Tab-separated table of C-alpha atoms in Angstrom:
chain	number	residue	atom	x	y	z
A	14	MET	CA	99.014	114.596	139.317
A	15	TYR	CA	100.818	114.492	135.629
A	16	ILE	CA	97.540	116.544	134.521
A	17	GLY	CA	98.781	119.261	137.444
A	18	SER	CA	102.210	119.343	136.532
A	19	LEU	CA	101.859	119.508	132.892
A	20	PHE	CA	100.110	122.790	134.052
A	21	VAL	CA	102.241	124.216	136.200
A	22	SER	CA	105.264	124.205	133.431
A	23	SER	CA	103.029	125.305	131.245
A	24	TRP	CA	102.408	128.562	133.064
A	25	ILE	CA	106.381	129.042	134.053
A	26	ARG	CA	107.050	128.996	130.382
A	27	VAL	CA	104.250	131.150	129.698
A	28	SER	CA	104.963	133.553	132.790
A	29	SER	CA	108.942	133.556	130.959
A	30	TRP	CA	107.397	135.117	127.771
A	31	GLY	CA	105.872	137.809	129.970
A	32	GLU	CA	102.351	136.769	130.686
A	33	LEU	CA	102.786	136.688	134.308
A	34	ARG	CA	99.245	137.704	135.504
A	35	LYS	CA	97.093	135.276	133.424
A	36	LEU	CA	97.071	132.477	130.740
A	37	SER	CA	95.679	133.331	127.496
A	38	VAL	CA	92.948	131.034	126.400
A	39	ARG	CA	95.215	129.437	123.565
A	40	ALA	CA	98.135	128.744	126.253
A	41	ILE	CA	95.269	127.429	127.605
A	42	PHE	CA	93.986	124.885	125.447
A	43	GLU	CA	97.658	123.517	124.342
A	44	VAL	CA	98.561	122.297	128.251
A	45	VAL	CA	94.533	120.533	128.321
A	46	GLY	CA	95.124	119.324	124.372
A	47	ARG	CA	99.076	118.026	125.291
A	48	ALA	CA	97.705	117.018	129.188
A	49	ILE	CA	95.069	114.563	126.800
A	50	VAL	CA	97.095	113.091	124.224
A	51	MET	CA	99.844	112.462	126.711
A	52	ALA	CA	97.802	110.475	128.728
A	53	PHE	CA	96.128	109.142	125.949
A	54	ILE	CA	99.795	107.888	125.344
A	55	SER	CA	100.358	106.606	128.600
A	56	THR	CA	97.038	104.807	129.142
A	57	MET	CA	97.371	103.017	125.729
A	58	VAL	CA	101.178	102.089	126.882
A	59	VAL	CA	100.461	101.045	129.826
A	60	GLN	CA	97.310	98.768	128.858
A	61	ASP	CA	98.945	97.182	126.071
A	62	LEU	CA	102.233	96.158	127.981
A	63	PHE	CA	99.980	95.361	131.657
A	64	TYR	CA	96.537	94.814	130.707
A	65	ALA	CA	96.387	93.952	127.261
A	66	PRO	CA	93.559	91.602	125.635
A	67	THR	CA	94.189	88.002	125.521
A	68	ARG	CA	94.535	87.322	121.070
A	69	VAL	CA	95.434	83.958	120.751
A	70	THR	CA	95.860	82.379	116.544
A	71	THR	CA	93.631	80.241	115.238
A	72	GLU	CA	96.674	77.693	115.405
A	73	GLU	CA	97.139	78.055	119.222
A	74	LEU	CA	93.369	78.077	119.576
A	75	ILE	CA	93.040	74.436	118.316
A	76	GLU	CA	96.175	73.086	119.786
A	77	LEU	CA	94.543	74.203	123.319
A	78	PRO	CA	92.748	71.603	125.624
A	79	SER	CA	89.083	72.046	124.512
A	80	SER	CA	86.489	70.988	126.705
A	81	PRO	CA	84.878	67.764	126.931
A	82	VAL	CA	81.641	68.772	124.708
A	83	PRO	CA	82.063	69.603	121.574
A	84	VAL	CA	83.274	67.511	119.108
A	85	PHE	CA	84.839	69.957	116.878
A	86	GLY	CA	87.288	71.015	119.850
A	87	ASN	CA	87.990	75.004	120.428
A	88	LEU	CA	86.588	76.233	116.454
A	89	PRO	CA	83.409	78.337	117.196
A	90	SER	CA	81.389	75.770	115.227
A	91	LYS	CA	80.044	72.008	114.947
A	92	TYR	CA	81.189	72.931	111.102
A	93	SER	CA	84.328	74.588	111.383
A	94	VAL	CA	87.089	73.658	109.774
A	95	TYR	CA	90.845	75.182	109.465
A	96	GLU	CA	93.532	74.117	107.091
A	97	PRO	CA	95.610	75.585	104.286
A	98	ILE	CA	93.558	76.237	101.076
A	99	GLN	CA	95.762	77.160	97.737
A	100	VAL	CA	94.158	80.073	96.257
A	101	PHE	CA	92.583	79.472	92.865
A	102	GLN	CA	94.188	80.785	89.527
A	103	PRO	CA	91.756	80.681	86.579
A	104	LEU	CA	92.479	78.084	83.716
A	105	TYR	CA	91.029	80.048	81.108
A	106	ASN	CA	90.725	83.700	79.984
A	107	ILE	CA	86.871	84.953	79.824
A	108	ASP	CA	87.465	84.377	75.863
A	109	ARG	CA	88.022	80.729	76.565
A	110	SER	CA	91.947	80.940	75.901
A	111	LYS	CA	94.012	78.545	77.662
A	112	LEU	CA	96.268	80.498	80.682
A	113	ASN	CA	99.389	78.819	81.949
A	114	LEU	CA	99.285	79.843	85.573
A	115	ASN	CA	100.038	77.905	88.718
A	116	SER	CA	99.274	79.246	92.097
A	117	SER	CA	101.329	78.013	95.053
A	118	VAL	CA	100.219	80.425	97.152
A	119	SER	CA	98.110	79.230	100.448
A	120	PHE	CA	96.450	80.022	103.726
A	121	GLY	CA	95.468	79.061	106.627
A	122	THR	CA	91.596	79.013	106.443
A	123	HIS	CA	88.486	79.221	108.346
A	124	TYR	CA	85.102	77.954	106.847
A	125	LEU	CA	81.969	76.061	107.446
A	126	ARG	CA	81.464	72.777	105.952
A	127	TYR	CA	77.698	70.816	106.019
A	128	LYS	CA	76.807	67.454	103.743
A	129	LYS	CA	73.828	67.186	103.736
A	130	GLU	CA	72.660	63.186	103.688
A	131	LYS	CA	71.904	62.236	100.054
A	132	PHE	CA	67.581	60.965	99.889
A	133	LEU	CA	66.919	59.740	96.465
A	134	VAL	CA	63.236	60.607	95.267
A	135	ASP	CA	62.702	57.574	92.266
A	136	GLY	CA	66.737	57.208	92.083
A	137	LEU	CA	66.508	61.052	92.030
A	138	ASN	CA	69.004	62.818	94.258
A	139	ASP	CA	66.526	65.785	95.842
A	140	SER	CA	68.804	68.538	95.551
A	141	LYS	CA	68.829	71.030	93.386
A	142	TYR	CA	72.559	72.304	93.760
A	143	ASP	CA	76.008	70.593	94.106
A	144	VAL	CA	77.478	73.229	96.265
A	145	LEU	CA	76.429	76.114	98.098
A	146	HIS	CA	78.383	78.752	99.256
A	147	TYR	CA	77.861	81.956	101.122
A	148	SER	CA	80.166	85.021	101.576
A	149	HIS	CA	79.677	87.266	104.115
A	150	GLY	CA	79.871	91.767	105.047
A	151	PHE	CA	82.177	93.799	106.344
A	152	GLY	CA	82.894	93.369	110.088
A	153	ALA	CA	81.636	89.690	110.048
A	154	SER	CA	82.810	86.079	109.525
A	155	SER	CA	81.267	82.911	108.230
A	156	LEU	CA	79.403	82.881	111.660
A	157	SER	CA	76.729	85.216	110.900
A	158	TRP	CA	75.438	82.814	107.973
A	159	LEU	CA	74.612	80.033	110.939
A	160	PRO	CA	71.447	81.125	111.703
A	161	CYS	CA	70.358	79.681	107.979
A	162	PHE	CA	73.422	77.689	107.279
A	163	ARG	CA	72.254	74.330	107.271
A	164	LEU	CA	68.417	75.013	106.664
A	165	LEU	CA	69.377	76.220	103.456
A	166	VAL	CA	71.294	73.300	102.622
A	167	GLU	CA	68.920	71.044	103.588
A	168	ARG	CA	66.153	72.333	101.376
A	169	THR	CA	68.752	73.435	98.148
A	170	SER	CA	72.129	71.506	98.389
A	171	ASP	CA	74.546	68.766	98.982
A	172	VAL	CA	76.840	70.800	100.638
A	173	GLY	CA	77.412	73.711	101.939
A	174	LEU	CA	80.041	75.941	102.345
A	175	ALA	CA	80.977	79.778	103.762
A	176	HIS	CA	84.696	81.103	105.020
A	177	ASP	CA	85.792	83.424	106.785
A	178	ALA	CA	87.415	86.289	104.577
A	179	ILE	CA	91.155	87.088	104.699
A	180	GLY	CA	91.376	90.073	107.443
A	181	PHE	CA	88.337	88.320	109.556
A	182	GLY	CA	87.431	85.961	111.340
A	183	LEU	CA	89.495	83.147	112.130
A	184	THR	CA	91.421	83.196	108.652
A	185	GLU	CA	95.364	83.837	108.599
A	186	ARG	CA	96.386	87.012	108.508
A	187	PRO	CA	99.445	86.888	106.086
A	188	ALA	CA	102.724	89.444	107.129
A	189	LEU	CA	102.287	93.258	106.078
A	190	ASP	CA	105.811	92.912	104.042
A	191	LYS	CA	106.246	94.310	100.529
A	192	ASN	CA	103.047	94.122	98.782
A	193	ALA	CA	101.345	92.296	101.043
A	194	ILE	CA	98.382	94.274	101.281
A	195	GLU	CA	96.715	92.787	98.090
A	196	ASN	CA	96.234	89.679	100.034
A	197	TYR	CA	93.687	91.038	101.779
A	198	SER	CA	91.511	92.371	98.779
A	199	LEU	CA	88.411	90.939	98.029
A	200	GLU	CA	89.386	89.047	94.943
A	201	LYS	CA	92.273	87.374	97.233
A	202	SER	CA	88.888	86.196	99.724
A	203	ALA	CA	86.340	84.796	96.331
A	204	ALA	CA	89.363	83.282	95.141
A	205	LEU	CA	89.578	80.997	98.482
A	206	GLY	CA	85.974	80.513	98.100
A	207	THR	CA	86.153	79.449	94.320
A	208	SER	CA	89.203	76.621	95.871
A	209	LEU	CA	86.382	75.552	98.219
A	210	VAL	CA	83.766	75.359	95.552
A	211	LEU	CA	85.454	74.058	92.836
A	212	ARG	CA	87.275	70.942	95.089
A	213	GLU	CA	83.550	70.105	95.885
A	214	THR	CA	82.559	69.314	92.035
A	215	SER	CA	86.013	68.653	90.840
A	216	LEU	CA	86.178	71.350	87.693
A	217	ASP	CA	82.865	69.264	86.319
A	218	ALA	CA	81.062	71.686	84.042
A	219	ASN	CA	77.768	69.806	84.709
A	220	LYS	CA	77.771	70.762	88.265
A	221	SER	CA	75.013	73.227	89.671
A	222	ILE	CA	76.391	75.811	92.136
A	223	LEU	CA	74.194	78.525	94.778
A	224	LEU	CA	76.257	81.248	95.702
A	225	LEU	CA	74.830	84.031	98.038
A	226	GLY	CA	76.712	86.910	99.175
A	227	HIS	CA	75.540	90.003	101.895
A	228	SER	CA	76.973	93.218	101.169
A	229	MET	CA	80.437	93.707	100.901
A	230	GLY	CA	80.755	90.102	100.363
A	231	ALA	CA	77.810	90.758	97.219
A	232	ILE	CA	81.443	91.671	95.630
A	233	ALA	CA	83.364	87.920	96.459
A	234	ALA	CA	80.228	85.987	95.505
A	235	LEU	CA	80.025	87.400	91.640
A	236	ARG	CA	84.233	87.569	91.888
A	237	SER	CA	83.415	83.796	92.381
A	238	ALA	CA	80.439	83.252	89.490
A	239	LEU	CA	83.757	84.961	87.209
A	240	ASN	CA	86.286	82.579	88.406
A	241	ILE	CA	84.216	79.560	88.360
A	242	ARG	CA	83.290	80.084	84.912
A	243	GLN	CA	87.440	80.433	84.153
A	244	SER	CA	87.715	77.460	85.352
A	245	THR	CA	86.366	75.425	82.788
A	246	LEU	CA	85.567	75.275	79.315
A	247	GLU	CA	82.103	74.510	79.513
A	248	TYR	CA	79.416	77.223	80.714
A	249	PRO	CA	78.418	75.707	84.606
A	250	THR	CA	74.985	76.861	86.152
A	251	ILE	CA	75.568	79.238	88.264
A	252	THR	CA	72.555	81.029	90.235
A	253	ILE	CA	73.678	83.840	92.238
A	254	VAL	CA	71.158	85.311	95.410
A	255	LEU	CA	72.675	88.593	96.865
A	256	VAL	CA	71.144	90.086	100.242
A	257	SER	CA	71.996	94.035	100.336
A	258	PRO	CA	73.758	94.369	98.265
A	259	ALA	CA	76.773	97.074	98.625
A	260	ILE	CA	76.844	97.672	94.994
A	261	PHE	CA	76.275	101.525	94.074
A	262	ALA	CA	74.600	101.644	90.546
A	263	SER	CA	76.997	104.726	89.736
A	264	LYS	CA	79.243	105.328	86.755
A	265	VAL	CA	82.119	103.240	86.536
A	266	SER	CA	85.179	105.093	87.505
A	267	THR	CA	88.064	106.076	85.506
A	268	SER	CA	90.775	105.449	88.297
A	269	ASP	CA	89.404	101.434	88.658
A	270	LEU	CA	90.649	100.743	84.703
A	271	SER	CA	94.347	102.689	85.856
A	272	PRO	CA	96.786	100.022	85.844
A	273	GLU	CA	99.199	102.337	87.770
A	274	ILE	CA	97.030	102.112	91.180
A	275	GLY	CA	99.325	99.164	92.425
A	276	SER	CA	102.527	101.154	91.479
A	277	LYS	CA	101.451	104.445	92.848
A	278	GLN	CA	100.309	102.683	96.219
A	279	ASN	CA	103.753	100.819	96.408
A	280	ALA	CA	105.449	104.302	96.935
A	281	VAL	CA	102.873	105.851	98.867
A	282	GLN	CA	103.554	102.888	100.743
A	283	LYS	CA	106.880	103.488	100.908
A	284	TRP	CA	107.524	106.507	101.795
A	285	GLY	CA	104.038	107.967	103.981
A	286	GLY	CA	104.451	104.264	105.665
A	287	SER	CA	105.728	104.464	109.051
A	288	LEU	CA	104.092	108.171	109.246
A	289	ARG	CA	100.919	106.568	108.788
A	290	ASN	CA	101.569	103.949	111.591
A	291	ILE	CA	102.389	106.157	114.097
A	292	LEU	CA	99.505	108.498	113.199
A	293	PHE	CA	97.193	106.495	112.600
A	294	ASP	CA	97.616	102.962	112.332
A	295	SER	CA	98.722	102.462	115.799
A	296	PRO	CA	96.447	104.187	117.990
A	297	ILE	CA	93.424	102.231	115.614
A	298	ALA	CA	94.472	99.196	116.225
A	299	TYR	CA	94.944	100.456	119.742
A	300	ILE	CA	91.179	101.506	119.979
A	301	LEU	CA	89.714	98.698	117.897
A	302	ARG	CA	91.322	96.083	120.142
A	303	ARG	CA	89.140	97.149	122.958
A	304	LEU	CA	85.939	97.946	121.201
A	305	VAL	CA	85.885	93.953	119.274
A	306	SER	CA	85.894	92.470	122.853
A	307	SER	CA	82.874	94.393	124.112
A	308	PRO	CA	79.692	92.916	123.949
A	309	SER	CA	78.086	96.999	124.022
A	310	PHE	CA	79.760	97.287	120.756
A	311	TRP	CA	78.301	95.283	119.152
A	312	ARG	CA	74.926	95.267	119.984
A	313	LYS	CA	74.617	98.937	119.653
A	314	GLY	CA	75.510	98.704	115.876
A	315	LEU	CA	73.919	95.496	115.515
A	316	SER	CA	70.511	97.340	116.324
A	317	GLY	CA	71.221	99.674	113.956
A	318	ALA	CA	71.544	96.878	110.916
A	319	TRP	CA	68.061	94.938	112.468
A	320	GLY	CA	65.017	96.037	111.128
A	321	ASP	CA	63.523	95.738	114.726
A	322	PRO	CA	66.443	96.163	117.415
A	323	ASP	CA	63.610	93.775	120.077
A	324	ARG	CA	64.556	90.874	118.035
A	325	LEU	CA	68.836	91.322	118.712
A	326	ARG	CA	69.536	88.228	120.986
A	327	ASP	CA	72.767	87.479	122.871
A	328	GLU	CA	73.283	84.821	120.233
A	329	ASP	CA	73.145	87.365	117.233
A	330	VAL	CA	75.817	89.065	119.642
A	331	LEU	CA	78.108	86.499	120.189
A	332	ARG	CA	78.428	85.535	116.122
A	333	PHE	CA	80.133	88.913	115.344
A	334	ARG	CA	81.638	88.858	119.369
A	335	TRP	CA	83.482	85.497	118.761
A	336	PRO	CA	86.347	85.877	116.180
A	337	ALA	CA	87.173	88.820	118.795
A	338	ILE	CA	90.214	86.530	120.803
A	339	ALA	CA	91.664	86.264	117.036
A	340	LYS	CA	95.496	87.841	117.324
A	341	ASN	CA	96.089	90.775	114.830
A	342	LEU	CA	92.653	91.342	114.333
A	343	GLU	CA	92.246	94.899	114.120
A	344	THR	CA	95.600	94.411	112.282
A	345	GLY	CA	93.420	92.608	109.419
A	346	LEU	CA	90.423	94.374	109.557
A	347	LEU	CA	92.749	98.170	108.565
A	348	ALA	CA	95.252	96.544	105.987
A	349	PHE	CA	91.331	95.040	104.525
A	350	ALA	CA	90.479	99.151	104.550
A	351	ARG	CA	93.747	99.921	102.950
A	352	SER	CA	93.453	97.682	100.469
A	353	GLN	CA	90.218	98.677	99.756
A	354	LEU	CA	91.079	102.260	99.628
A	355	SER	CA	93.869	101.508	97.616
A	356	ARG	CA	92.114	99.652	94.600
A	357	TYR	CA	93.700	96.746	94.543
A	358	GLY	CA	92.198	94.032	93.169
A	359	LYS	CA	89.780	95.738	91.633
A	360	TYR	CA	87.526	94.634	89.330
A	361	PRO	CA	87.965	96.729	86.033
A	362	GLY	CA	85.640	99.516	85.502
A	363	GLY	CA	84.431	98.661	89.176
A	364	ASP	CA	81.504	97.094	90.609
A	365	PHE	CA	78.870	97.976	88.839
A	366	ALA	CA	80.738	96.392	85.878
A	367	LEU	CA	81.555	93.193	87.170
A	368	LEU	CA	77.506	93.241	88.112
A	369	ARG	CA	76.999	93.877	84.050
A	370	ASP	CA	79.892	90.984	83.295
A	371	VAL	CA	78.234	88.450	85.594
A	372	LEU	CA	74.968	89.670	84.348
A	373	ASP	CA	76.035	88.723	80.534
A	374	MET	CA	77.439	85.820	81.534
A	375	PRO	CA	75.554	82.498	79.917
A	376	ASN	CA	73.810	79.838	82.358
A	377	VAL	CA	73.216	82.738	84.952
A	378	ASN	CA	70.582	83.325	87.113
A	379	LEU	CA	70.694	86.621	89.521
A	380	SER	CA	68.135	88.197	92.192
A	381	ILE	CA	68.433	90.084	95.042
A	382	ILE	CA	66.752	89.972	98.380
A	383	HIS	CA	66.585	93.026	100.252
A	384	GLY	CA	64.937	94.487	103.713
A	385	THR	CA	62.787	97.042	103.910
A	386	LYS	CA	63.872	98.700	106.556
A	387	ASP	CA	67.762	98.429	105.702
A	388	SER	CA	69.306	101.638	107.788
A	389	ILE	CA	72.951	100.325	106.004
A	390	VAL	CA	72.375	100.017	102.335
A	391	PRO	CA	69.420	101.542	101.346
A	392	LEU	CA	66.232	99.281	99.582
A	393	SER	CA	66.185	101.818	97.229
A	394	ASN	CA	69.707	101.342	95.813
A	395	SER	CA	68.338	97.604	94.656
A	396	LYS	CA	65.496	98.669	93.268
A	397	LYS	CA	67.977	101.515	90.753
A	398	LEU	CA	69.868	97.840	89.983
A	399	GLU	CA	66.720	96.143	89.025
A	400	SER	CA	65.588	99.015	86.952
A	401	MET	CA	68.481	99.720	84.663
A	402	PHE	CA	69.173	95.640	84.141
A	403	GLY	CA	65.391	95.381	83.520
A	404	THR	CA	64.270	91.291	83.312
A	405	LYS	CA	67.982	90.210	83.897
A	406	LEU	CA	67.721	90.343	87.987
A	407	LYS	CA	64.431	90.816	90.187
A	408	VAL	CA	64.581	92.235	93.720
A	409	TYR	CA	62.642	90.322	96.647
A	410	GLU	CA	61.878	92.212	99.886
A	411	MET	CA	61.548	91.253	103.085
A	412	SER	CA	59.179	93.517	105.182
A	413	GLY	CA	60.068	94.838	108.324
A	414	LEU	CA	63.581	93.375	107.811
A	415	GLY	CA	67.110	95.145	107.892
A	416	HIS	CA	70.295	94.907	106.486
A	417	ASP	CA	71.255	91.694	108.146
A	418	ALA	CA	67.970	89.707	107.255
A	419	PHE	CA	69.466	86.363	106.903
A	420	GLU	CA	69.798	86.553	110.651
A	421	GLU	CA	67.139	88.232	112.020
A	422	ASP	CA	64.304	86.404	110.661
A	423	ALA	CA	66.487	83.291	109.030
A	424	GLU	CA	63.075	80.996	108.447
A	425	SER	CA	61.824	83.560	106.118
A	426	PHE	CA	64.564	83.982	104.688
A	427	VAL	CA	65.666	80.093	103.614
A	428	GLU	CA	61.595	80.130	102.556
A	429	LEU	CA	62.250	83.091	100.356
A	430	VAL	CA	65.542	81.321	98.786
A	431	SER	CA	63.826	77.912	98.247
A	432	SER	CA	61.190	79.842	96.213
A	433	ILE	CA	63.287	81.820	94.331
A	434	VAL	CA	66.268	79.426	93.229
């Protein structure tokens, strides 16, 4: 009825221009376009007012009455923990000179933790590593590591950790005021992971640390390695395994070297924030709110990430869908995207320079695992990285697997990692 009234009013308006016999093609498109836009806006308003998806903060989730079965309350896993974690600040520069920085910033962080019972063989602990930390990829959360989380800890380490990056999962989403967009950078999320690792190792340089990073999380894992080095004058042993890393073999971007990036972005935010919110953020947030709750949305997306879509299970979909109950999930995703576009916290020289600098660190071993049927980050990219760095890194292929090899075939993945490290 509303659309019909638009047609009538437009006919009358056009008729007053002298076009009494027929509407022009352009006028018809104008009417249809206005009708679609107004119908979309009306639907958005009505649905957000009366049929908005239910969302809760992690704090509210914890306080809700839990079912009598799980001992972990309402959190998604028996390994789940939620608490404020202070953001890591380095104690030393890369050149080992002392820094005088004190961090008072903390964020409510959801993370997984599993501590293995120590088994002694001839009086020695059977674990090669003291701590294992996982960093997840874009659109995922710490839950994506669950298929191999405990298995790999049992095979390699004393303690396993995996946290939700800021903007993802059930970790706190800081308010977007002033310069808070920088809190959604990979640098800040890596700092949270570093804090978790250092809390387990008590800044002991004799500890051995295993870092895993998937796709976008590969960058966070590398940043954590640098952070750990800046936490002590000694050089702890760090082994890094990157899975389908989203680190592309390209030249250094001069824009990554500019100190003026943040100030320019602040000016853009100051003058264009309101316009961006109306034209972009609100419609995208509306769409995301409805997509992330849909099993079909995740199933379709994950089918493209799996090497063999027939191996995709309902529990795989649920691990990605679970964080959709988080309040302001869509705001966090948009804030993360904006932080990446604005290059907040970007490593000087870019991700390729970050990889190079980590490989140049002492006591660091780095390997890459890549599925041969990865359609998101092609295997050829990792092979190119291997050829560029020679013996400093090695690529291991997992035949027939896609972008999320550790979920698609967890047992084979654990076997491979155990043999590498």
